Short mmCIF file of C-alpha atoms in Angstrom, two decimals:
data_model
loop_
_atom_site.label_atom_id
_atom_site.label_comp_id
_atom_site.label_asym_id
_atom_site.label_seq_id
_atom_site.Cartn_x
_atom_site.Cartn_y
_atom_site.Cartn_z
CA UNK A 10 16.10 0.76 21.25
CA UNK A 11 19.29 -1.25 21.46
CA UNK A 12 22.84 0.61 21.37
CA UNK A 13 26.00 -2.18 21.10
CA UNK A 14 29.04 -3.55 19.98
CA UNK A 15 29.03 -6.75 19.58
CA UNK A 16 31.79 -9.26 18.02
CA UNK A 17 29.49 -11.46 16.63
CA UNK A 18 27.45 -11.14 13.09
CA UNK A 19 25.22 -8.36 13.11
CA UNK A 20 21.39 -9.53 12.79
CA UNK A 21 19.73 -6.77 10.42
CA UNK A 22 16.38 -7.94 10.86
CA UNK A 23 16.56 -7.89 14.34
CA UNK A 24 18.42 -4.32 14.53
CA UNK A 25 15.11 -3.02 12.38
CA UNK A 26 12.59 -4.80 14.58
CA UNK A 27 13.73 -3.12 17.56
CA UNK A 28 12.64 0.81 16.00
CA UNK A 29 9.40 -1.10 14.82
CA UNK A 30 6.54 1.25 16.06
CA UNK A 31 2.46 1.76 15.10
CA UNK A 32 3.07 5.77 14.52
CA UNK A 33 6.14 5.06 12.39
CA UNK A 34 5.12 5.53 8.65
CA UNK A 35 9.43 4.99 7.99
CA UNK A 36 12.17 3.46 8.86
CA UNK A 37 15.18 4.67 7.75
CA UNK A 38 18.30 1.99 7.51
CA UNK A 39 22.05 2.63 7.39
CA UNK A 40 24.51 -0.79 6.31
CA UNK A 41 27.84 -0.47 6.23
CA UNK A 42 30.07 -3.21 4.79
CA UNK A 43 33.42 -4.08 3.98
CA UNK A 44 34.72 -2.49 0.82
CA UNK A 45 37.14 -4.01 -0.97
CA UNK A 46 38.59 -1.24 -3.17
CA UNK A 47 39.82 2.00 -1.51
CA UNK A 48 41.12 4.63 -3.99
CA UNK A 49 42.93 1.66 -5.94
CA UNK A 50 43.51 -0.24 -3.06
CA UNK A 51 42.67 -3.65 -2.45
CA UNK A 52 41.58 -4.77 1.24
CA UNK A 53 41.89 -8.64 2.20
CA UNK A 54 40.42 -7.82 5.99
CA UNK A 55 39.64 -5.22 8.75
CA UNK A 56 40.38 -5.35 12.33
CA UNK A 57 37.26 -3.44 14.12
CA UNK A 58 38.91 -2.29 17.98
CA UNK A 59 36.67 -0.54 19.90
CA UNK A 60 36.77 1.25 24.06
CA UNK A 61 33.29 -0.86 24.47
CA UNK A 62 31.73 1.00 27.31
CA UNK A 63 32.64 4.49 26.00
CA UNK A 64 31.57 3.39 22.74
CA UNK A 65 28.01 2.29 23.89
CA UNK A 66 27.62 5.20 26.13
CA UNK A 67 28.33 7.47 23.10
CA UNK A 68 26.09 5.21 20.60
CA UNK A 69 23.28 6.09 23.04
CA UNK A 70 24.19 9.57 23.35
CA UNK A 71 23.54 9.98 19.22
CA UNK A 72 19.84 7.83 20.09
CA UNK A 73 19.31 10.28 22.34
CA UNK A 74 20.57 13.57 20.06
CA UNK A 75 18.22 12.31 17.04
CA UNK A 76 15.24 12.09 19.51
CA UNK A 77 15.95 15.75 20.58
CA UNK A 78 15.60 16.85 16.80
CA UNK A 79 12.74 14.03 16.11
CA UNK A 80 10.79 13.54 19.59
CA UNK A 81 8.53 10.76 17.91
CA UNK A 82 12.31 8.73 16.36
CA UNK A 83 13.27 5.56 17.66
CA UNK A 84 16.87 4.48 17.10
CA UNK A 85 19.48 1.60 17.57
CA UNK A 86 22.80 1.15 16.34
CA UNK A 87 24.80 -1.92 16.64
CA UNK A 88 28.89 -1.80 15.40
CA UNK A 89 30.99 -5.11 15.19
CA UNK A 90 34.43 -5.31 15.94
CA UNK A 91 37.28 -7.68 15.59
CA UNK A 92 37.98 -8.94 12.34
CA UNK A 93 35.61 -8.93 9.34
CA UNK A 94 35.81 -10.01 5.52
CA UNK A 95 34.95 -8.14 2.47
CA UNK A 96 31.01 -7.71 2.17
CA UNK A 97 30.82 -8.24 5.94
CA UNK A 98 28.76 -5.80 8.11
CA UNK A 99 30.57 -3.25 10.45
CA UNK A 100 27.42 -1.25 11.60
CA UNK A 101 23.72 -1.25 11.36
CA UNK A 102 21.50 1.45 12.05
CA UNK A 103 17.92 1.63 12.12
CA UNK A 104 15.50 5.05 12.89
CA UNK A 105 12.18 4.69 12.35
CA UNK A 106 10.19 8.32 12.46
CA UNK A 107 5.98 9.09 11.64
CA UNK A 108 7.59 10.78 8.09
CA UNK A 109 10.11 9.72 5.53
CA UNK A 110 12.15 12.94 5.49
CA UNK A 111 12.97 12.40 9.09
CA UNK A 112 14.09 9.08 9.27
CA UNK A 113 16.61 9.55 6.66
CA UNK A 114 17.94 12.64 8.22
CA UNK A 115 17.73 11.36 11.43
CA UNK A 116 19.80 8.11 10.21
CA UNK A 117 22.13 10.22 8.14
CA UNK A 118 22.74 12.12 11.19
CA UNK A 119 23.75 9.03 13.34
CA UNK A 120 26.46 7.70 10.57
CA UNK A 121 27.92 11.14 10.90
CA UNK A 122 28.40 11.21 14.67
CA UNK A 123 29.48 7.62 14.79
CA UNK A 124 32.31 9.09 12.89
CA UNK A 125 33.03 11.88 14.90
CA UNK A 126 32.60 10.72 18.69
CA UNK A 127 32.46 6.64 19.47
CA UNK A 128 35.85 5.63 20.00
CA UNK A 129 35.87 2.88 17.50
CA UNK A 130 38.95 2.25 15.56
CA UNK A 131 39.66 0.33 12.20
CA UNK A 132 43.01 -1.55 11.01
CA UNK A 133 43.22 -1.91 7.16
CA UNK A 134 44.99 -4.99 6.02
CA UNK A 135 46.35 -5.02 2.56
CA UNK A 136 48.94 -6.91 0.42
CA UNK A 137 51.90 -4.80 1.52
CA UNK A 138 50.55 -3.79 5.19
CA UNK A 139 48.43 -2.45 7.47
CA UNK A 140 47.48 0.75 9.26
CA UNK A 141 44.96 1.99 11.85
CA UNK A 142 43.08 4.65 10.03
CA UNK A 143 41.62 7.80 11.46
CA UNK A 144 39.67 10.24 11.00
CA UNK A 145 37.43 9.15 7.89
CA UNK A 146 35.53 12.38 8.03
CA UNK A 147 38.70 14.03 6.97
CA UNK A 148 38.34 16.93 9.62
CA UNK A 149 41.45 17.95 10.99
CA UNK A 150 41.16 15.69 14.01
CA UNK A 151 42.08 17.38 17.30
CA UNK A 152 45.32 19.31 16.70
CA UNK A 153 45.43 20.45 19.98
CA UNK A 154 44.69 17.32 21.30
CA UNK A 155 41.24 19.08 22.76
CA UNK A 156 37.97 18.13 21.08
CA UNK A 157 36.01 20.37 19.76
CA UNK A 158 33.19 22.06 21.95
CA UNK A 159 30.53 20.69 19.87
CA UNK A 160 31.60 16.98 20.34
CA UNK A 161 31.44 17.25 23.73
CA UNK A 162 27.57 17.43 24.43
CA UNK B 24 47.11 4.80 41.16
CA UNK B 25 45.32 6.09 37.83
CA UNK B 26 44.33 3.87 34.88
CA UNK B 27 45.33 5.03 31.96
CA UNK B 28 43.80 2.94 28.69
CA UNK B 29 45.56 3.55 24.77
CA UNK B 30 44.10 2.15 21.62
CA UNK B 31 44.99 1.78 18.18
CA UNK B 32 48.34 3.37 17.23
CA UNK B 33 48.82 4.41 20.77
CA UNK B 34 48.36 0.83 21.68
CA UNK B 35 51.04 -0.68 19.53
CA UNK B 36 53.44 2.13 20.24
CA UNK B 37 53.23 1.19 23.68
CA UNK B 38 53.24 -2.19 23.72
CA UNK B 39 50.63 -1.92 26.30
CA UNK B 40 46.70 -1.12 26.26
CA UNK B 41 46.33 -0.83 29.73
CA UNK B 42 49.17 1.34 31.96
CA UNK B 43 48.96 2.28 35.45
CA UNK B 44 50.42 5.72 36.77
CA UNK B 45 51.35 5.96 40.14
CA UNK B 46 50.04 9.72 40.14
CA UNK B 47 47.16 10.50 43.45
CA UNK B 48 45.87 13.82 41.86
CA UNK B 49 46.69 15.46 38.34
CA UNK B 50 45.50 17.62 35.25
CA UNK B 51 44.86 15.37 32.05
CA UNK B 52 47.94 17.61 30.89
CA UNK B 53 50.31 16.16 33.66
CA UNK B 54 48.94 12.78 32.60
CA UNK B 55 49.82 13.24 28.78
CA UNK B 56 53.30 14.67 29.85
CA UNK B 57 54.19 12.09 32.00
CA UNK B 58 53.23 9.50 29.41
CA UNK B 59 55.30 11.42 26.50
CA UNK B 60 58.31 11.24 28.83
CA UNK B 61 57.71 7.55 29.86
CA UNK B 62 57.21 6.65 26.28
CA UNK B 63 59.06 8.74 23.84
CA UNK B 64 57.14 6.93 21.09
CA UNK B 65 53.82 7.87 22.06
CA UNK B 66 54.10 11.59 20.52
CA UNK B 67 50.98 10.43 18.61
CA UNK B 68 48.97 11.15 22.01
CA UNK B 69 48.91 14.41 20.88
CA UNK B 70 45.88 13.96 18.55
CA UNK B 71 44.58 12.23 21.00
CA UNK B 72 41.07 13.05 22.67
CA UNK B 73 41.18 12.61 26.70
CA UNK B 74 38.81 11.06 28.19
CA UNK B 75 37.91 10.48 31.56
CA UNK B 76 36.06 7.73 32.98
CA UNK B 77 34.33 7.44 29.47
CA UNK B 78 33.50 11.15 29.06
CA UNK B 79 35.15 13.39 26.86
CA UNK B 80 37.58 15.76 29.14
CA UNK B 81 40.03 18.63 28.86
CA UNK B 82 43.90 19.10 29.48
CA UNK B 83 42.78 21.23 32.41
CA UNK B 84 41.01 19.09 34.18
CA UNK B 85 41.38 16.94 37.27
CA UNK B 86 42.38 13.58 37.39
CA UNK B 87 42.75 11.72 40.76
CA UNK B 88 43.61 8.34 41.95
CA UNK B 89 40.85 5.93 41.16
CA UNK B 90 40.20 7.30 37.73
CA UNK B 91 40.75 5.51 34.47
CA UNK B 92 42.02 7.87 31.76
CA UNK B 93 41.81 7.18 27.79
CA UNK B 94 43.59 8.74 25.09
CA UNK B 95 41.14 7.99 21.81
CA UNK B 96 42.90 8.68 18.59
CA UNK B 97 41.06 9.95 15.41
CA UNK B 98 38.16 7.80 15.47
CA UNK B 99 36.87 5.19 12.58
CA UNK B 100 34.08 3.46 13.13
CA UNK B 101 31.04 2.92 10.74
CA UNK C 2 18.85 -6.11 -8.67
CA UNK C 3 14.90 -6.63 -8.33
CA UNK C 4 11.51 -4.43 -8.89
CA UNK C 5 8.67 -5.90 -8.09
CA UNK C 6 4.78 -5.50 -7.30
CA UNK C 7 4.02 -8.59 -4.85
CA UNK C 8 0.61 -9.43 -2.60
CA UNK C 9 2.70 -11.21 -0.47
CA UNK C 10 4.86 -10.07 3.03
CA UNK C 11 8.07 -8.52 1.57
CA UNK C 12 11.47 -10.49 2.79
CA UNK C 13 13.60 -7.39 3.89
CA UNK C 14 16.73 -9.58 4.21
CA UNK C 15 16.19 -10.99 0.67
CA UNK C 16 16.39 -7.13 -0.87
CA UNK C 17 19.25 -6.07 0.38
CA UNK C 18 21.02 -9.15 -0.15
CA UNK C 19 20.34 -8.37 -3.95
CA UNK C 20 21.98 -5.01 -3.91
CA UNK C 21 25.18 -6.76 -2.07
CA UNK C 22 28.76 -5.74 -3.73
CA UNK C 23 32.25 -6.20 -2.72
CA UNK C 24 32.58 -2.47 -3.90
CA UNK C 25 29.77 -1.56 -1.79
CA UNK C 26 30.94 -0.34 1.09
CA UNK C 27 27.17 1.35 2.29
CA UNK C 28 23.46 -0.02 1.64
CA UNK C 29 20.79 2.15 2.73
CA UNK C 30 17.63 0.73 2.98
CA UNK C 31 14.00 2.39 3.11
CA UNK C 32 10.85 1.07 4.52
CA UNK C 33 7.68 2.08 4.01
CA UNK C 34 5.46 0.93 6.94
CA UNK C 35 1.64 1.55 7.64
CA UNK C 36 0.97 4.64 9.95
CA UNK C 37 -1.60 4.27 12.41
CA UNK C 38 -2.33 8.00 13.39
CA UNK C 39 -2.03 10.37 10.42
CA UNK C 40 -2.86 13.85 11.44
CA UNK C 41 -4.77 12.46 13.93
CA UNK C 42 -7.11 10.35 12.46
CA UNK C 43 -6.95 6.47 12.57
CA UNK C 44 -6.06 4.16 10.13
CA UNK C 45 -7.48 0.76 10.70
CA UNK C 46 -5.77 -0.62 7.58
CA UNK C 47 -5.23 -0.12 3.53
CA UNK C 48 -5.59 -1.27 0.78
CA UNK C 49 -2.98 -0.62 -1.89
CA UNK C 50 -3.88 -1.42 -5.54
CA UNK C 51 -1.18 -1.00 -9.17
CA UNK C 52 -0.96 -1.06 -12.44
CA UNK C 53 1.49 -3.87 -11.69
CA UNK C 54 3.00 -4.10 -15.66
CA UNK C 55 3.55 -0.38 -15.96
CA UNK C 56 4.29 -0.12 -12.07
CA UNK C 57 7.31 -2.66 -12.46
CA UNK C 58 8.88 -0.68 -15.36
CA UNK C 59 8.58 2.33 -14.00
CA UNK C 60 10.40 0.98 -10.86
CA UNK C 61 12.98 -0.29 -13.18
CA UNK C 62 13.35 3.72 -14.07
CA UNK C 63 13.74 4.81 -10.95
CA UNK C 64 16.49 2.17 -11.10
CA UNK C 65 18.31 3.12 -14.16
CA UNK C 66 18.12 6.91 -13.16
CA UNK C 67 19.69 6.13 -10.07
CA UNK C 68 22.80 4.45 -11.92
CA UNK C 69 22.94 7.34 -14.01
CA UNK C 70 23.30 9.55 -11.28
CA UNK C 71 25.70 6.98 -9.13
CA UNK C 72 27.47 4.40 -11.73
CA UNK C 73 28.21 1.94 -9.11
CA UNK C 74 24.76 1.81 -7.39
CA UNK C 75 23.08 -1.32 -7.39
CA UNK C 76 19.36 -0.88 -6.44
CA UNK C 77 16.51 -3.10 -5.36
CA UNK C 78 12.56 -2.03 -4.96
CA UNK C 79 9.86 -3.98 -4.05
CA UNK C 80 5.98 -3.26 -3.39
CA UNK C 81 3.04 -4.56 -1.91
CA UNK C 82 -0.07 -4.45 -2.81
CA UNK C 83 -3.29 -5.80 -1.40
CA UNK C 84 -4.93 -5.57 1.93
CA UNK C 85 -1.74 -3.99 5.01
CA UNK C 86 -2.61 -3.83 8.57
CA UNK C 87 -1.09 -1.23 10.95
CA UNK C 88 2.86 -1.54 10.71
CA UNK C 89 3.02 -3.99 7.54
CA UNK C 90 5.76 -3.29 5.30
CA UNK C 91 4.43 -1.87 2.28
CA UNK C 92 7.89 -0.83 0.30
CA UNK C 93 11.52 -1.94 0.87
CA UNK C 94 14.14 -0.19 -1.27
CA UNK C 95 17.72 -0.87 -0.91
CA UNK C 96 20.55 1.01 -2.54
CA UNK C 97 23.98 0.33 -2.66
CA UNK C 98 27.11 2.05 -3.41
CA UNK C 99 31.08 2.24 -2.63
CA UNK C 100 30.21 6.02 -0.33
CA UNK C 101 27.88 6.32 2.01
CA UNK C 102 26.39 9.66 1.26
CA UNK C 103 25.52 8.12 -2.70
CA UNK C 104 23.58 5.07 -0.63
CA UNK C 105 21.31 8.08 1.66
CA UNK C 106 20.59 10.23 -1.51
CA UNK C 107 20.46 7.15 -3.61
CA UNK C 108 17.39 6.20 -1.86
CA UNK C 109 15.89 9.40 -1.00
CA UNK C 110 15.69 9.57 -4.63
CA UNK C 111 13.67 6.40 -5.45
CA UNK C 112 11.12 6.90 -2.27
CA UNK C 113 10.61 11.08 -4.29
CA UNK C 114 9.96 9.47 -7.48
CA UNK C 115 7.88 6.26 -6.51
CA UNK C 116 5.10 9.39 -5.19
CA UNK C 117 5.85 10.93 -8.59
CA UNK C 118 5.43 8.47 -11.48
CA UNK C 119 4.90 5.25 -9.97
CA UNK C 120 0.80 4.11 -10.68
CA UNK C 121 0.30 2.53 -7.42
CA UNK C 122 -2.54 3.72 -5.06
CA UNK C 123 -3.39 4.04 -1.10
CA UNK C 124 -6.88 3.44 0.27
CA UNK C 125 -7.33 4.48 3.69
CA UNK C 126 -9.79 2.30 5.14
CA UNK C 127 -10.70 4.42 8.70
CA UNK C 128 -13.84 3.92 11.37
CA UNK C 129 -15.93 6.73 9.43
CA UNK C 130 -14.84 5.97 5.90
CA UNK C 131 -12.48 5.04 3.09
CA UNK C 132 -10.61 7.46 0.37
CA UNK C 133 -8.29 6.77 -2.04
CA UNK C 134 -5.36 9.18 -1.01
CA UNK C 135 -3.99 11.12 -4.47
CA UNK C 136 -0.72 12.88 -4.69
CA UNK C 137 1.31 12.54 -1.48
CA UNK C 138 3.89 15.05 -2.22
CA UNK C 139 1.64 17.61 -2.18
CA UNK C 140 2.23 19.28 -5.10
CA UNK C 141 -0.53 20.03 -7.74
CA UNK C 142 -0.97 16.54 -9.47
CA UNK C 143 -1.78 17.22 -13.53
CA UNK C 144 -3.59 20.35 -13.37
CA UNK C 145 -4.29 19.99 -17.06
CA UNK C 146 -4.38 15.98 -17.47
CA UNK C 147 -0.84 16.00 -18.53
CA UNK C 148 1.93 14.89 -16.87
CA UNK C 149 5.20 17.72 -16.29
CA UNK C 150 7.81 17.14 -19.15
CA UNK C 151 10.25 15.83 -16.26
CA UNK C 152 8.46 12.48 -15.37
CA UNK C 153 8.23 11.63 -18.74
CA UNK C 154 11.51 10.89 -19.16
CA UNK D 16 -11.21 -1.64 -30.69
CA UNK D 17 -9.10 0.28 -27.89
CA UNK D 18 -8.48 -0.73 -24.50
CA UNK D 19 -9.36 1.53 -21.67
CA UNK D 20 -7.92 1.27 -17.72
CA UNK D 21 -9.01 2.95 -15.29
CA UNK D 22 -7.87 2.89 -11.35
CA UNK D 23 -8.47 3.85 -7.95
CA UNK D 24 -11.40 6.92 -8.34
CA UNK D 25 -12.00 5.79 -11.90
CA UNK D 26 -12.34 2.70 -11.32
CA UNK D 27 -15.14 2.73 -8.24
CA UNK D 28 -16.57 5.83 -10.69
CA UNK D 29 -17.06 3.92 -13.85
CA UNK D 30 -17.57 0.36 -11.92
CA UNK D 31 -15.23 -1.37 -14.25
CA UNK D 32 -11.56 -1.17 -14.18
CA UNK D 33 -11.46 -2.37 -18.11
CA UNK D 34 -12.94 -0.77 -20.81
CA UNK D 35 -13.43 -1.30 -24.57
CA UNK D 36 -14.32 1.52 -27.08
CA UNK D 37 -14.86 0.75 -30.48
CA UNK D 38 -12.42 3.19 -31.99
CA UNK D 39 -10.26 2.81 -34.73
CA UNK D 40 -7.94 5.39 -34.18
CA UNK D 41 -7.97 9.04 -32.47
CA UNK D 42 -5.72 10.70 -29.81
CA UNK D 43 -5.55 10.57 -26.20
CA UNK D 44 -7.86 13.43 -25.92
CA UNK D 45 -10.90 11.95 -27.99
CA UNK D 46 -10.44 9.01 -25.61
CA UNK D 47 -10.92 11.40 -22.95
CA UNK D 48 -13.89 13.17 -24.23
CA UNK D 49 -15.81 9.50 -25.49
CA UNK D 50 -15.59 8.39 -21.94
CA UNK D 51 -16.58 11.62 -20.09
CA UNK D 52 -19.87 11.36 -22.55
CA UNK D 53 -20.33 7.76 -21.88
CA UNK D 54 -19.76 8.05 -18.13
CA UNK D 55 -20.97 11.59 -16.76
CA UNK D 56 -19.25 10.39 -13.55
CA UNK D 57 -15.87 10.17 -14.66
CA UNK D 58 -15.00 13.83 -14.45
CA UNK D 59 -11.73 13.01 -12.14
CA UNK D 60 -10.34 11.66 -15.40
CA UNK D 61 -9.29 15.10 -16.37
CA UNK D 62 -6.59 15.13 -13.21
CA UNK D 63 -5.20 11.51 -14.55
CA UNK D 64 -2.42 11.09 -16.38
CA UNK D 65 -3.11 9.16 -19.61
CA UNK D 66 -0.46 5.88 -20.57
CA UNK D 67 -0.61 4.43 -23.51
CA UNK D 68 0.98 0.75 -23.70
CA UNK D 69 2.31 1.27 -20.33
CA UNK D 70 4.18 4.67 -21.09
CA UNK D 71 2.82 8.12 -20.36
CA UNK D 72 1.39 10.05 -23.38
CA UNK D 73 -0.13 13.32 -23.73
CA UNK D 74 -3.12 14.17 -25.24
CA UNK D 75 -2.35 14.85 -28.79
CA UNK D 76 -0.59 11.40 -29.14
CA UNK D 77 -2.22 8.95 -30.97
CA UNK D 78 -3.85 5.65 -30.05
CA UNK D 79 -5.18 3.00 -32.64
CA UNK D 80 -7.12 -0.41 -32.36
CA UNK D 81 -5.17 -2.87 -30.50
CA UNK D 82 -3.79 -0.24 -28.09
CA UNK D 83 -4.14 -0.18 -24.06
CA UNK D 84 -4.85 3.59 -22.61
CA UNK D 85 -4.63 3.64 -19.17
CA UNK D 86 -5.89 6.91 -16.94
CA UNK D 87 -3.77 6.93 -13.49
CA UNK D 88 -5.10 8.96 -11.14
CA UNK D 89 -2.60 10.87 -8.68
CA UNK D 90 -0.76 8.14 -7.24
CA UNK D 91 -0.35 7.43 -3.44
CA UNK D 92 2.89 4.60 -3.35
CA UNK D 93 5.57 4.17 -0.75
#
């Protein structure tokens, strides 16, 4: 199980191979890439910034929160920063679980919380400018400037 | 001395990703206030998440010298 | 986008390159690996056998309902058949779309109906025996000889 | 003459996976019943699903010389 950021190209193959196990029956796999069109917008790149130790420290935190729900999961994430093209890969993850309905809950799950609690930031770059965008999950993000309770496990 | 690390917006309203606050013991609170008054620009610190020495934290607690302190904007990674 | 029935290893990489968009901004990919332990018996390997004409069209469906349900999905399936040792890759599906949570449900999807109307068969090949395993979602499979209305669509 | 598949269960029951009945024409269901007289062994066929040219039928549909009926036992993929 292997929980990084990395600025370099992200390896699927090697991301899966590292949940590979003889009880797993699945292995669940989450990709995402660069999109070009958002709501009618047209991206040319993305700037991936990221608090690296926090971030990798709170990737293995979700590893270890999907192996409290799924004791028999195994789980790695890897997210790229710095600056990546349209189609390129920003994250990888990979759970592998005995049963099918697990892994993709279990993966599902880890997108989620990526979201929520690695301090990973992303700068849009369009024609006519850029911006840091937060908060994709479209929660009210911290008004008080206080995380919630439950993102502080 | 405390450490105090911004990213993102908070990182190009300061100019700076890295500051260093000549504080020996604190609250995350005093930290944020002293910043605000510092840098008037950095009202966005207020959505920030503290967090201290990589752990999630809360305006009332302790901060001493020796400790790095981030302020982690609305997160988007994935 | 591919569905196939192969004897040969299935090339991961090579699916979910075929489901690649610039619109994509999420692939989710399923794979189906062999089990060892299954409720605590011991698989030493299987044997999977198709109707490989009818097999590839039906995985075609599965396709084309998916892009009813999600217009911009692209989708990619591909099966083994043949002899699979202990952690082999027997399926890889890949399913891509601009929103993550279309990619996760996207694929869910195909894995649900592959058990339903897909005619490709498991033997278990243990130390005290072999079976061919029937209707692995557990639901009563053709009670009368005839299919349910809703997989013949 | 009609073509006849048969899989997994059938297939090790009848010891043939290929089949040809001298039929002209008939449904689904006289297919059925020939081969459950032919082969006493065969009674799993009744929990198959019946294709006919590679799409699922049921049993009142007809089949004529020429035609491939295949019986698919539950099916075990993924």
């Amino acid at each position: 199980m292997v929980f990084k950021i990395t600025d370099a190209p992200i390896d699927v193959g090697r991301v899966i191979e590292q949940v590979e196990d003889r009880n797993a029956g699945a292995i669940n796999t989450f990709i995402g890439t660069v999109r070009e069109m958002t709501k009618g917008k047209r991206t040319l790149y993305l700037k991936y910034d990221a608090y690296v130790p926090m971030a990798e420290k709170k990737l293995a935190q979700i590893g270890d929160e999907i192996i409290q729900k799924f004791p028999d999961a195994k789980v790695s994430i890897v997210h790229r920063i710095g600056e990546l093209a349209i189609s390129d890969v920003a994250v990888v993850i990979a759970v592998s679980t005995p049963h099918r309905g697990d892994s993709f809950d279990g993966c599902r799950y880890a997108i989620e919380r990526i979201k929520e609690i690695v301090p990973i930031w992303k700068k849009e770059h369009w024609e006519d400018g850029t911006k840091w965008i937060g908060d994709q999950r479209e929660t009210t993000a911290y008004p008080s400037g206080k995380p919630r309770k439950e993102d502080l496990i | 001395m405390i450490r105090v690390l911004l990213f993102a917006e908070l990182e190009d309203a300061a100019g700076a990703r890295e500051l260093d606050l000549s504080l020996e013991e604190g609250t995350v609170s005093d930290v944020r206030a002293i910043l605000k008054e510092k840098h008037p620009n950095l009202n966005a610190i207020d959505q920030a998440m503290p967090a201290v020495n990589e752990e999630y934290a809360n305006g009332d607690d302790k901060v001493k010298a020796g400790d790095t302190i981030a302020f982690i904007p609305p997160v988007s990674g994935g």
